PDB file of C-alpha atoms in Angstrom:
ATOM      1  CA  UNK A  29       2.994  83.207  85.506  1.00  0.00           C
ATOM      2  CA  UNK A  30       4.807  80.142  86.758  1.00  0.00           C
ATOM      3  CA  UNK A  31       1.393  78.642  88.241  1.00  0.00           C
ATOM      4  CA  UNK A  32       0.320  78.981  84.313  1.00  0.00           C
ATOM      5  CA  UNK A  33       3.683  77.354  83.168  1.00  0.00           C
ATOM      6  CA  UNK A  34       3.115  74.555  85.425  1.00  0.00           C
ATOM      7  CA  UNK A  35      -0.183  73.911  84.709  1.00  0.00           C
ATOM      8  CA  UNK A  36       0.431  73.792  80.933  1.00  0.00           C
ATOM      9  CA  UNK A  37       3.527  71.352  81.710  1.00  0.00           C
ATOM     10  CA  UNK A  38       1.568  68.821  83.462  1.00  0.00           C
ATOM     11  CA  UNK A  39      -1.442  68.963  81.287  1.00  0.00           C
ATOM     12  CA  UNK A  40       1.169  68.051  78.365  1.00  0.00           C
ATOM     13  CA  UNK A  41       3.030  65.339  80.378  1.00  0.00           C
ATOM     14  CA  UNK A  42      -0.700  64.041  81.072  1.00  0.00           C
ATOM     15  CA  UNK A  43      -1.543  64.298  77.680  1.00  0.00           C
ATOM     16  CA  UNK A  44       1.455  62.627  75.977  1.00  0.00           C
ATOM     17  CA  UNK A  45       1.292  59.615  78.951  1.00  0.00           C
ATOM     18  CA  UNK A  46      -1.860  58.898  77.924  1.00  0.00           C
ATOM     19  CA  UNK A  47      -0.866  58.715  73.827  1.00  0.00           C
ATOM     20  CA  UNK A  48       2.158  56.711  75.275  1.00  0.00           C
ATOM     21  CA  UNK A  49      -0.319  54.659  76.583  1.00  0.00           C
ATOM     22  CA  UNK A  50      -2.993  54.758  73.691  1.00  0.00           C
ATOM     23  CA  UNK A  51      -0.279  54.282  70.974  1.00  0.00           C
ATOM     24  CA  UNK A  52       1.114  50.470  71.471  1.00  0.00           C
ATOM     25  CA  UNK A  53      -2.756  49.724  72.038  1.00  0.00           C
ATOM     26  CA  UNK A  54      -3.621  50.551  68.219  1.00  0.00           C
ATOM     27  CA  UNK A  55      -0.228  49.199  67.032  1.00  0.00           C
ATOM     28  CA  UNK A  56       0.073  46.112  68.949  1.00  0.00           C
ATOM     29  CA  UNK A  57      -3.960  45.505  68.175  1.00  0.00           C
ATOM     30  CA  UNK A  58      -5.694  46.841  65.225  1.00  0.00           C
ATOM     31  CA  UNK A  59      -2.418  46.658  63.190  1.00  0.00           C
ATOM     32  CA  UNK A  60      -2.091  42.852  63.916  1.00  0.00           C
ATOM     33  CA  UNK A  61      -5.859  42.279  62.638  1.00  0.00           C
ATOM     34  CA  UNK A  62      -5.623  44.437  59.273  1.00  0.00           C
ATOM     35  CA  UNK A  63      -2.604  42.699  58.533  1.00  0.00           C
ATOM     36  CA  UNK A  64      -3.761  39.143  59.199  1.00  0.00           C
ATOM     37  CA  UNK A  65      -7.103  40.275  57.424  1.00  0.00           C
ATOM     38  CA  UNK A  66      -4.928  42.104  54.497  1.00  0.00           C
ATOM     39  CA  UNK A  67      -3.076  38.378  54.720  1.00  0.00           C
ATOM     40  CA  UNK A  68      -6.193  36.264  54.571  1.00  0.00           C
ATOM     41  CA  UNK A  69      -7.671  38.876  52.013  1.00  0.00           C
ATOM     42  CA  UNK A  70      -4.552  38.486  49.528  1.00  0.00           C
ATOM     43  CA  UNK A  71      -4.131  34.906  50.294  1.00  0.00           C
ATOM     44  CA  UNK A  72      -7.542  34.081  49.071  1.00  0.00           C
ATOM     45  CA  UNK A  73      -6.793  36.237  45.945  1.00  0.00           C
ATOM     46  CA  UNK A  74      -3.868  34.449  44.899  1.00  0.00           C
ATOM     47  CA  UNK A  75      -5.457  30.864  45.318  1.00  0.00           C
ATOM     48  CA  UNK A  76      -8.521  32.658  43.582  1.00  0.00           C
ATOM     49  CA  UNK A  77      -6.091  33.784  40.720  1.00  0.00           C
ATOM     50  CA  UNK A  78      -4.817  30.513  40.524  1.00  0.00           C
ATOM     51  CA  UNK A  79      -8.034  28.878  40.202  1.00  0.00           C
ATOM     52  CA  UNK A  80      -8.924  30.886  37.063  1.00  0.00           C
ATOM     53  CA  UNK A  81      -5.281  30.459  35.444  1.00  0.00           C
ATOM     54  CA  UNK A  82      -5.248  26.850  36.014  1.00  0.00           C
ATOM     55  CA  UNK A  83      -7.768  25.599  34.524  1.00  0.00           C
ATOM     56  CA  UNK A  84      -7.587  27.628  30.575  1.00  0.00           C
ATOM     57  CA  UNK A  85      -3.879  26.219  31.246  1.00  0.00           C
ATOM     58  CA  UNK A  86      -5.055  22.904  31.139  1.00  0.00           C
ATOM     59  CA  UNK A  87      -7.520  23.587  28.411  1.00  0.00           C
ATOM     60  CA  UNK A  88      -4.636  25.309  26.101  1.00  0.00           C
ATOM     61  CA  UNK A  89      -2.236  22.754  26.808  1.00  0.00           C
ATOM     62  CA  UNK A  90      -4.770  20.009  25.453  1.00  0.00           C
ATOM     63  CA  UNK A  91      -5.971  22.258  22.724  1.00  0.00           C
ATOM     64  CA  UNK A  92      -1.525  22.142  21.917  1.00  0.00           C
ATOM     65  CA  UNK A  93      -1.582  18.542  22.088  1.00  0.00           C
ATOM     66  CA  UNK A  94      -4.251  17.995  19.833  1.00  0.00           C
ATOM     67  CA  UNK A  95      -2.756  20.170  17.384  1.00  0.00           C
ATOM     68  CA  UNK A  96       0.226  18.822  17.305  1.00  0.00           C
ATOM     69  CA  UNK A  97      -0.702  15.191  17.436  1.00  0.00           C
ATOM     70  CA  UNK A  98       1.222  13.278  14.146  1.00  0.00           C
ATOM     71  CA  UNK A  99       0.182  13.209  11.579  1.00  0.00           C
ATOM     72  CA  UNK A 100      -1.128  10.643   9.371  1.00  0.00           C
ATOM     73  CA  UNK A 101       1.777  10.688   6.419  1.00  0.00           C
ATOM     74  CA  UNK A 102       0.505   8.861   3.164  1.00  0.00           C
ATOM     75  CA  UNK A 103       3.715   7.063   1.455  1.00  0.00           C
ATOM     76  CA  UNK A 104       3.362   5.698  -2.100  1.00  0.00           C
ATOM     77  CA  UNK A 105       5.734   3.066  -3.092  1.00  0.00           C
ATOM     78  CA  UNK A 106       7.242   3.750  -6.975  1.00  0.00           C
ATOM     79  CA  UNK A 107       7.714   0.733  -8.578  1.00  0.00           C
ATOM     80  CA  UNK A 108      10.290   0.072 -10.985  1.00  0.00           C
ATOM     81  CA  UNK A 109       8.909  -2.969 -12.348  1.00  0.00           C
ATOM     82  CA  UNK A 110       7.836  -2.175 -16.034  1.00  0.00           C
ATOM     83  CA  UNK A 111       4.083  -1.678 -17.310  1.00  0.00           C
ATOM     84  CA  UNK A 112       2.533  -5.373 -18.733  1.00  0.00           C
ATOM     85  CA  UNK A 113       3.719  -5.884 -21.938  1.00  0.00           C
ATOM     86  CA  UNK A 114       1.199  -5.616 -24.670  1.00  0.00           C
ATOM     87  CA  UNK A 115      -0.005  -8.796 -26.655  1.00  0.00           C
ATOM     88  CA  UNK A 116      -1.283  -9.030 -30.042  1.00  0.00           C
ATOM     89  CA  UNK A 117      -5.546  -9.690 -29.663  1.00  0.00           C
ATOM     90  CA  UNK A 118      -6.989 -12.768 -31.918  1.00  0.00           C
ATOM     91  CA  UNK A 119     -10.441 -13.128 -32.703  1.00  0.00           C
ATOM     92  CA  UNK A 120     -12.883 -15.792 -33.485  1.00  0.00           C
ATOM     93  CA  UNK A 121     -11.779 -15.441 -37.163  1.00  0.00           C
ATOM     94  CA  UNK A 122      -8.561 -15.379 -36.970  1.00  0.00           C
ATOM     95  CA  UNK A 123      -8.190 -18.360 -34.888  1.00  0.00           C
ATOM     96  CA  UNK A 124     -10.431 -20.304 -36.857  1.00  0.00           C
ATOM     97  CA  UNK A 125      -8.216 -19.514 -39.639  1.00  0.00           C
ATOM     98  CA  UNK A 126      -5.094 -20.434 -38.121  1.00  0.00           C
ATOM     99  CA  UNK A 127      -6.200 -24.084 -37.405  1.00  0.00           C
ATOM    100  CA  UNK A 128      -4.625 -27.084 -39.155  1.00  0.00           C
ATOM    101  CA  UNK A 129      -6.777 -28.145 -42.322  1.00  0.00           C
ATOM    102  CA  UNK A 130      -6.981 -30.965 -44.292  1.00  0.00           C
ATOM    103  CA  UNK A 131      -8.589 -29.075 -47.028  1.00  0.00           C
ATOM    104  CA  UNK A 132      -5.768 -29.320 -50.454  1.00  0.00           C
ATOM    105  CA  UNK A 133      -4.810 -26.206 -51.631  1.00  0.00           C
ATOM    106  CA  UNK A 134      -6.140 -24.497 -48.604  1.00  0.00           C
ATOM    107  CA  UNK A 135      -4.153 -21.084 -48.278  1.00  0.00           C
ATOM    108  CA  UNK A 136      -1.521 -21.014 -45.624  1.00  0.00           C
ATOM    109  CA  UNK A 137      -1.383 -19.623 -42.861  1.00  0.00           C
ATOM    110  CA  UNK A 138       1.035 -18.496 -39.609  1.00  0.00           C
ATOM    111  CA  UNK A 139       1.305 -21.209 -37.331  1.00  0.00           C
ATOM    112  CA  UNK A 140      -0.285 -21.052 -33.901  1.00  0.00           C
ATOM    113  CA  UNK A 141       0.194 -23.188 -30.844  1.00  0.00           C
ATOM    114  CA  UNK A 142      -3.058 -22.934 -28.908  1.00  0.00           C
ATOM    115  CA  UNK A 143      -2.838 -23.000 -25.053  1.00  0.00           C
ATOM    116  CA  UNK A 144      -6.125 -23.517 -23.632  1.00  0.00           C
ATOM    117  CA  UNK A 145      -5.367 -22.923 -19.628  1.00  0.00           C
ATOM    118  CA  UNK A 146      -8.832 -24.109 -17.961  1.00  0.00           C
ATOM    119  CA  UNK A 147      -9.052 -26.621 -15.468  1.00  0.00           C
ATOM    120  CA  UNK A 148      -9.616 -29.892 -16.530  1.00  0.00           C
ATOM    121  CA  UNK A 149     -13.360 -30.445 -14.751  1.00  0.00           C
ATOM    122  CA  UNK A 150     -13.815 -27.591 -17.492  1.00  0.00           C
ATOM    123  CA  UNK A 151     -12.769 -29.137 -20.730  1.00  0.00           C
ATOM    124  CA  UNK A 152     -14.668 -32.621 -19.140  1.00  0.00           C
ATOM    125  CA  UNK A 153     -17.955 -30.324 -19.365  1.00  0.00           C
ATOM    126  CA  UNK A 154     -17.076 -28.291 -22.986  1.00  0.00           C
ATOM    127  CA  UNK A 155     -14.334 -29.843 -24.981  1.00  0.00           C
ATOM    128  CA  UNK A 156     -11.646 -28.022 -26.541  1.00  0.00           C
ATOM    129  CA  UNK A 157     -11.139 -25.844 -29.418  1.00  0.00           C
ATOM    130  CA  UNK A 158      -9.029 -28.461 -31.928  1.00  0.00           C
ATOM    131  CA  UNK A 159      -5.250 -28.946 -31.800  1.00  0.00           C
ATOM    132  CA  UNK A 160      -5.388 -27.173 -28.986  1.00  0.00           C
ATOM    133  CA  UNK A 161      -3.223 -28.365 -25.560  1.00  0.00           C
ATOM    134  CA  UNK A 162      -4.409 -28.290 -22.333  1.00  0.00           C
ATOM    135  CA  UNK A 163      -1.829 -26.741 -19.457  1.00  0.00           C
ATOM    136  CA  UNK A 164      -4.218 -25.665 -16.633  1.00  0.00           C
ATOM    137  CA  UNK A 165      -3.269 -21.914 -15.144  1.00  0.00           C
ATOM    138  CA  UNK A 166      -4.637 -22.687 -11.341  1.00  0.00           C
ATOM    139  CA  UNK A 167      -3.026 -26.179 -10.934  1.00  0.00           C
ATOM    140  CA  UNK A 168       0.165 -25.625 -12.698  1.00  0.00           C
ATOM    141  CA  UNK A 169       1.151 -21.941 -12.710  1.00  0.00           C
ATOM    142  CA  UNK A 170       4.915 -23.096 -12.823  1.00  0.00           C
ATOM    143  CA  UNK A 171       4.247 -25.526 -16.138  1.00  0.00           C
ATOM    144  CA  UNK A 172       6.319 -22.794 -18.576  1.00  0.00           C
ATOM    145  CA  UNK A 173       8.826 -22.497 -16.116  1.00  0.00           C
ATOM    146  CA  UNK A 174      10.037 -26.022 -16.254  1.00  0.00           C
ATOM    147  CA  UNK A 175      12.858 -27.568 -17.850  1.00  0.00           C
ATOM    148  CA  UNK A 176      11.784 -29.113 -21.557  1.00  0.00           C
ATOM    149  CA  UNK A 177      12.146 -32.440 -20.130  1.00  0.00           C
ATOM    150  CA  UNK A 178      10.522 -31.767 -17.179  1.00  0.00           C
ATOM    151  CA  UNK A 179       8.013 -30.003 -19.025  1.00  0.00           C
ATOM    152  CA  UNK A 180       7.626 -33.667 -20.919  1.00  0.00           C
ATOM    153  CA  UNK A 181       7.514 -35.381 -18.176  1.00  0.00           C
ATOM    154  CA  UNK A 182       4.941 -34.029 -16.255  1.00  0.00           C
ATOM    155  CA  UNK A 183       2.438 -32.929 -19.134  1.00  0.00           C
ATOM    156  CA  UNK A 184       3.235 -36.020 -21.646  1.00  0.00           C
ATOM    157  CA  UNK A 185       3.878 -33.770 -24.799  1.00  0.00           C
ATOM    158  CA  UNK A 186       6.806 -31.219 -25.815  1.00  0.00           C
ATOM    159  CA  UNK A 187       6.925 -27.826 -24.002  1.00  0.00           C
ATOM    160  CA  UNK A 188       5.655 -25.534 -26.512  1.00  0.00           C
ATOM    161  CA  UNK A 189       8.129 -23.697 -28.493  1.00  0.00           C
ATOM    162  CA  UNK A 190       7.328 -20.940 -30.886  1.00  0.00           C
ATOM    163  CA  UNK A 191      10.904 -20.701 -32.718  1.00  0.00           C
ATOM    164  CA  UNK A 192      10.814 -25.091 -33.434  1.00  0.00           C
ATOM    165  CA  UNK A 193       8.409 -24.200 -36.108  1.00  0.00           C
ATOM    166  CA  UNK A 194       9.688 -23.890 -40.069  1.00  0.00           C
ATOM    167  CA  UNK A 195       9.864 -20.764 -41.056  1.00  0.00           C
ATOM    168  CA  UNK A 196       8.960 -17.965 -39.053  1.00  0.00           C
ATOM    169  CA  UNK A 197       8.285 -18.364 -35.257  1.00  0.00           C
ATOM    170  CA  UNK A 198       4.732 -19.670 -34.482  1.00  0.00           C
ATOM    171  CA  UNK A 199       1.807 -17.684 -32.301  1.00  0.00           C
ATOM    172  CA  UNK A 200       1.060 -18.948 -28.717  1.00  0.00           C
ATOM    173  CA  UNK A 201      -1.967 -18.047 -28.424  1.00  0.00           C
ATOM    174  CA  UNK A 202      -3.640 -18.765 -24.894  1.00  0.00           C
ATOM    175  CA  UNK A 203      -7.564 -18.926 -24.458  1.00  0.00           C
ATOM    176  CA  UNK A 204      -9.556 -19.905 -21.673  1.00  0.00           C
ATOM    177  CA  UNK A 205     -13.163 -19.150 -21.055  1.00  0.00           C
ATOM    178  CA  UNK A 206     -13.512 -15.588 -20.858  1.00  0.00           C
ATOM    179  CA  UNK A 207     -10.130 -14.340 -21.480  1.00  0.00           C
ATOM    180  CA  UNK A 208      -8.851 -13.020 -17.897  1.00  0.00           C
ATOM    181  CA  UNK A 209      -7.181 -15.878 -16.804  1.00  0.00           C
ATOM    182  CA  UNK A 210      -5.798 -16.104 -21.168  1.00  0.00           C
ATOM    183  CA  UNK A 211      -4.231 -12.884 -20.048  1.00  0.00           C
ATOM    184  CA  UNK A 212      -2.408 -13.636 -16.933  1.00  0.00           C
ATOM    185  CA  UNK A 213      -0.743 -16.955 -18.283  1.00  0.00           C
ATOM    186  CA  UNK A 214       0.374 -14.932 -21.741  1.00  0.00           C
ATOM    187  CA  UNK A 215       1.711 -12.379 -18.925  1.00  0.00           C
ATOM    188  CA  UNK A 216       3.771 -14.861 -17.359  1.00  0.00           C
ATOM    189  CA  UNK A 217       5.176 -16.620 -20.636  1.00  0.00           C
ATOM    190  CA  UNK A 218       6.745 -13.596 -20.915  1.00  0.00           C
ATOM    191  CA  UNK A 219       8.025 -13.684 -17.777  1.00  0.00           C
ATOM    192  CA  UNK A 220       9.246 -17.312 -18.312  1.00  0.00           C
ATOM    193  CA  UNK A 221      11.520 -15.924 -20.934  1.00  0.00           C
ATOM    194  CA  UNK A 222       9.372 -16.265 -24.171  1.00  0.00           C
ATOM    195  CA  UNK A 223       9.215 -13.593 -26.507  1.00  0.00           C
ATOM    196  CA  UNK A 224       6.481 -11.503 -26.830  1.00  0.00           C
ATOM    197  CA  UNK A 225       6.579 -10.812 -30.342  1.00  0.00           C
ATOM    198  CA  UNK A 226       5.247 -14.593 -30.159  1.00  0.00           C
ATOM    199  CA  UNK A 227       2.269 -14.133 -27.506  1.00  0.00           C
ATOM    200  CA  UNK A 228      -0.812 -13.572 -28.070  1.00  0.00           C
ATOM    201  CA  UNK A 229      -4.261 -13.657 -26.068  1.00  0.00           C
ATOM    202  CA  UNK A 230      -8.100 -15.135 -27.697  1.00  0.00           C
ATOM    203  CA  UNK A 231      -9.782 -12.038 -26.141  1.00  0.00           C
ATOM    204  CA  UNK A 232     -13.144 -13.521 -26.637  1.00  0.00           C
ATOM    205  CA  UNK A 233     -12.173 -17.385 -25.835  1.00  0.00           C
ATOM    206  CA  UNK A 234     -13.945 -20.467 -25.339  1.00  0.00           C
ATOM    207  CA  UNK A 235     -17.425 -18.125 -24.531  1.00  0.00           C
ATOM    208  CA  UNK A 236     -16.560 -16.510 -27.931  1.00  0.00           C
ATOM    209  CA  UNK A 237     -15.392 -19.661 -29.736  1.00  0.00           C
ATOM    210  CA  UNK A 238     -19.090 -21.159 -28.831  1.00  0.00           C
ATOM    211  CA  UNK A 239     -21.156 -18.635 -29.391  1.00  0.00           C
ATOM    212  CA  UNK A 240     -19.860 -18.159 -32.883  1.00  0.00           C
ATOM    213  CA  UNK A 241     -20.340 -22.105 -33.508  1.00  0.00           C
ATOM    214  CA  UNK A 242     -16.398 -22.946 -33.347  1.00  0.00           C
ATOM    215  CA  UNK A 243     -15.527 -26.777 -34.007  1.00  0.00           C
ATOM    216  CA  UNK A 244     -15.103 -28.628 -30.362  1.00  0.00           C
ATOM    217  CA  UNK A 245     -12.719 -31.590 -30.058  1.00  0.00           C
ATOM    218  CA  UNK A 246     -13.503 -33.778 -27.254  1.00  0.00           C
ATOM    219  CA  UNK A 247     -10.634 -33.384 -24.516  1.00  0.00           C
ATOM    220  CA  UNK A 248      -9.732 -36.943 -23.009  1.00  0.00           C
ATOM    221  CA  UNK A 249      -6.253 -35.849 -21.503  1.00  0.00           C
ATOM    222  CA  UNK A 250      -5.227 -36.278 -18.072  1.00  0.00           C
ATOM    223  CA  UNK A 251      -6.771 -34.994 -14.664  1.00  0.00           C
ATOM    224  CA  UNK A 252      -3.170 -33.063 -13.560  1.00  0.00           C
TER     225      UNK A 252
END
């Protein structure tokens, strides 16, 4: 029996030197290369799995900035400056009325200082409606701003003044040839301080005044 007990000890001792052995071969070996390959393997995953997240990042974050890019704000001014005052209309028949006659007896009618504001190469070419005076809109857009003796001065006649007249206060009416620039100068007697209860605008003018056959004064004045 202890031949048999000796045996089986030495088999064992054999058995467990060569594990001894056999064991720090596998650990100090095969280990080493799984891990470096488990290393490589989750290494390339994490650059791979950066790769895909990068890029959408930059997409989104361009997608955010063009989203929130300013925007374009519209801003509208209120103005407190009041609406243009509105001025009495004349016609062809009403100014023709309103002129100065030397007809006896002829009825009477509201006095009216007529304004024609062309330039004067134009009243050269047409003439003027009668009695009318010439103070040209484009060349001397400051005229009814003046002093009364400047006013004098420069033009070679009175500024016009709708209260001088006896009785109640005359009409200045301004014409030119189609009416727009009629408008603007009426516009800004008002805004020279006249009132415009005494300003009023030949719609129609010197286009209007023609057509219908008006009388025509030859102009002769001054080249302002």
């Amino acid at each position: 029996m202890a031949p048999t007990l000796s045996s089986k000890i030495q088999r064992s001792a054999i058995v467990l030197s060569s594990t001894a052995v056999r064991i720090p071969t596998r650990i100090a070996v095969s280990p080493a290369a799984a891990l470096h390959r488990a290393i490589s393997t989750r290494t390339r995953g994490l650059v791979t799995s950066q790769n895909r997240h990068l890029v959408p990042s930059c997409s989104l974050q361009t997608k955010s900035f063009q989203n929130k890019s300013p925007r374009q704000v519209q801003t509208r001014w209120n103005s407190d400056e009041a609406s243009p005052v509105k001025l009495q209309e004349w016609g062809f028949e009403d100014i023709n009325a309103a002129l100065p006659t030397s007809t006896p007896n002829s009825p009477t009618h509201k006095p009216i200082i007529l304004i024609d504001v062309r330039e004067p190469a134009e009243l050269q070419g047409t003439g003027i409606i009668p009695s009318a005076v010439s103070i040209p809109l484009a060349s001397q857009p400051d005229a009814l701003y003046l002093t009364p003796d400047e006013f004098e001065t420069r033009f070679g006649f009175a500024k016009p003044d709708p209260t001088e007249s006896e009785g109640e206060p005359a009409q200045m009416v301004f014409y030119c040839k189609a009416g727009v620039r009629a408008k603007t100068a009426a516009q800004m007697a008002v805004q020279a301080g006249y009132d415009p209860a005494n300003i009023g605008v030949y719609a129609g003018s010197w286009l209007d005044w023609e057509r219908n056959g008006g009388k025509v004064e030859k102009w002769e004045g001054d080249d302002f």
